mmCIF file of C-alpha atoms in Angstrom:
data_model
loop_
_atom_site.group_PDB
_atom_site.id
_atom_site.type_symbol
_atom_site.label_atom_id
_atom_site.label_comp_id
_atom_site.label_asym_id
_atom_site.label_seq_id
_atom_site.Cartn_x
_atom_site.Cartn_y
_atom_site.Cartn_z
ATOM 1 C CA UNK A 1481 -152.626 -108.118 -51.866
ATOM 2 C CA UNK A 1482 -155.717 -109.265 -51.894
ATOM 3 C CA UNK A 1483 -159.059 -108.436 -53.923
ATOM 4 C CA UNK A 1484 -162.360 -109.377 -52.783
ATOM 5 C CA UNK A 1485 -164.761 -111.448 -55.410
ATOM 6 C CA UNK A 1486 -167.726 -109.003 -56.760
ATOM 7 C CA UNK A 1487 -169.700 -109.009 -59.628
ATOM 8 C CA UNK A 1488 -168.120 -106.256 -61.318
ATOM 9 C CA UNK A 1489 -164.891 -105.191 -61.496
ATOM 10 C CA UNK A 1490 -165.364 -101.808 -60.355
ATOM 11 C CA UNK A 1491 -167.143 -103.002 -57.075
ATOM 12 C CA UNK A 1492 -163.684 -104.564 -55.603
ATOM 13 C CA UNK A 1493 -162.134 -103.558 -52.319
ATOM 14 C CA UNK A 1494 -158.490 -103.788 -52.718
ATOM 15 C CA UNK A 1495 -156.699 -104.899 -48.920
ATOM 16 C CA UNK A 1496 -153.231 -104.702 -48.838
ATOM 17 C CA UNK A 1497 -153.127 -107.712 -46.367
ATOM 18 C CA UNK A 1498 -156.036 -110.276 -46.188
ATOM 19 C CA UNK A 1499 -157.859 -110.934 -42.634
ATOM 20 C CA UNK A 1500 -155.169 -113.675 -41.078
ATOM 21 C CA UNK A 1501 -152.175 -111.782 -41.824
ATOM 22 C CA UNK A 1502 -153.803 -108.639 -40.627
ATOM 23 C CA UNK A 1503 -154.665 -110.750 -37.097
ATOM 24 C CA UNK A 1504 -150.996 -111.538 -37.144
ATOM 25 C CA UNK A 1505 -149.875 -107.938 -36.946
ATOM 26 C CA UNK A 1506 -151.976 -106.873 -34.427
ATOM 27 C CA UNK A 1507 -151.694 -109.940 -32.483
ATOM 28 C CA UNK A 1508 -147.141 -109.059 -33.112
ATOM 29 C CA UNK A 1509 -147.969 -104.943 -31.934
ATOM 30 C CA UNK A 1510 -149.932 -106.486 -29.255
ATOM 31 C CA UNK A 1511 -147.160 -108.156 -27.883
ATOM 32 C CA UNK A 1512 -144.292 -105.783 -28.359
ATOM 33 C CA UNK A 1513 -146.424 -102.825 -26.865
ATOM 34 C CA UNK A 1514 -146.970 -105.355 -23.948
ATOM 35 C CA UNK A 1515 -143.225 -106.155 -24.381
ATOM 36 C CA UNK A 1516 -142.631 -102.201 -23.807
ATOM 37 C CA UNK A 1517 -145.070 -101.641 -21.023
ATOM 38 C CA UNK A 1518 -143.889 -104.746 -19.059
ATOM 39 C CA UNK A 1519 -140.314 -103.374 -19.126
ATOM 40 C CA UNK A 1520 -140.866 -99.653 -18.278
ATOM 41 C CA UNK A 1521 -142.662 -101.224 -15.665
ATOM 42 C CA UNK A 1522 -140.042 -103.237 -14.236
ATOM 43 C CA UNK A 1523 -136.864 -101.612 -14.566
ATOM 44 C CA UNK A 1524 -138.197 -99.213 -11.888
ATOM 45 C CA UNK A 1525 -137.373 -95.951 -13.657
ATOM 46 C CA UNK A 1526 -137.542 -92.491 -11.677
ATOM 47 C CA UNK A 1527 -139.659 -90.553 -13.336
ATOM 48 C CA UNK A 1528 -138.745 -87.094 -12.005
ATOM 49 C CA UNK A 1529 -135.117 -87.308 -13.644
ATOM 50 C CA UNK A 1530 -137.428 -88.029 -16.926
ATOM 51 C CA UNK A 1531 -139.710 -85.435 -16.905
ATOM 52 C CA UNK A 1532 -136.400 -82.909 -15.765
ATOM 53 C CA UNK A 1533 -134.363 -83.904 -18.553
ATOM 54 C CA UNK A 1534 -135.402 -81.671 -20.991
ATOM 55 C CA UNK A 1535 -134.790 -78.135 -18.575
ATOM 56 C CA UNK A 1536 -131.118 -79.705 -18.101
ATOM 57 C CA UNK A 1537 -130.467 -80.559 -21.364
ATOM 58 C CA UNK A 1538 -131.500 -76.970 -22.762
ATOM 59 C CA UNK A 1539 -129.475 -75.675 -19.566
ATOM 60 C CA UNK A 1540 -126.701 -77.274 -20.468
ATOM 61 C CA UNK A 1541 -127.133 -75.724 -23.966
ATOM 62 C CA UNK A 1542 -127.576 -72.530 -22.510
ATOM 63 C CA UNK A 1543 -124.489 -72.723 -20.989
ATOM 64 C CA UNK A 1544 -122.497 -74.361 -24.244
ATOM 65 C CA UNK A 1545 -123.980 -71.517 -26.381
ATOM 66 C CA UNK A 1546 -122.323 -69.414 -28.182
ATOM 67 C CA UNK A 1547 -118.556 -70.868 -27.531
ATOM 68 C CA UNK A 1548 -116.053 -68.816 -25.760
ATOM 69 C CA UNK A 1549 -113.081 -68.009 -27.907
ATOM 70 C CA UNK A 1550 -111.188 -69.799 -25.285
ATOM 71 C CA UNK A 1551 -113.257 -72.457 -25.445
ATOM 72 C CA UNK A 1552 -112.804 -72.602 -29.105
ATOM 73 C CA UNK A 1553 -109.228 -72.826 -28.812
ATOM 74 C CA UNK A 1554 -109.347 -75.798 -26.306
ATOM 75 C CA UNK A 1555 -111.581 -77.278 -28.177
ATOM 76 C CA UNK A 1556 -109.787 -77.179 -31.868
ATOM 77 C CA UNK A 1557 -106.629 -77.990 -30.500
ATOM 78 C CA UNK A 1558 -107.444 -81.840 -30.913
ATOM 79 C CA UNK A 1559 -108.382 -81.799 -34.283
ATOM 80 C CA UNK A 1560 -105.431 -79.735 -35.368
ATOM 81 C CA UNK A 1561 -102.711 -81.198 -33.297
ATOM 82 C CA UNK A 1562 -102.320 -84.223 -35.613
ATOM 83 C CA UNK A 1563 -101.547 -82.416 -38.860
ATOM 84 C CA UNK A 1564 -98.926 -80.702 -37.408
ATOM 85 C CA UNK A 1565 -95.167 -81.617 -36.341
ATOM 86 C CA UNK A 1566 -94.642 -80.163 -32.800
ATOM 87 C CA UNK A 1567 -96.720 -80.177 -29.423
ATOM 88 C CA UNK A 1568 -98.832 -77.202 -28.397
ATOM 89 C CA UNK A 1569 -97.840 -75.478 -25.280
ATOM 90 C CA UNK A 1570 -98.835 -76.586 -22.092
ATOM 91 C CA UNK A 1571 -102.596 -75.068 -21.510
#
């Protein structure tokens, strides 16, 4: 924290960070961003899979949505099977 020198007290800027530890942030974001871009770069990504990711992901919730009542079943059957004493039937 950091308060510049003025005459009068009401004429002070109040900085959070003076100017060297401000460099050092932006010189640290600098670096990661170039960290970031340098990666995405290299890594060799395919974009189209990317950019289709969100129309799979809602058709997959398109096709999730709303549950089955068989599905329901298969899908409890986990969670309840270990409170209780005997198998389930064979599905």
């Amino acid at each position: 924290m950091v308060e510049e020198q003025a005459e009068h007290p009401a004429d002070r800027i109040w900085r959070r960070h003076d100017r060297r530890q401000r460099l050092i942030r932006y010189a640290v974001v600098l670096t990661v961003t170039m960290a970031v871009v340098w990666a995405v770069h290299d890594i060799d990504i395919f974009w189209p899979w990317v950019w289709d990711a969100p129309n799979q992901i809602s058709s997959l919730g398109a096709r999730m949505w709303p549950p089955t009542r068989h599905g329901l079943a298969l899908s409890s059957r986990p969670c309840w099977k270990p409170y209780t004493s005997r198998p389930w039937p064979p599905c």
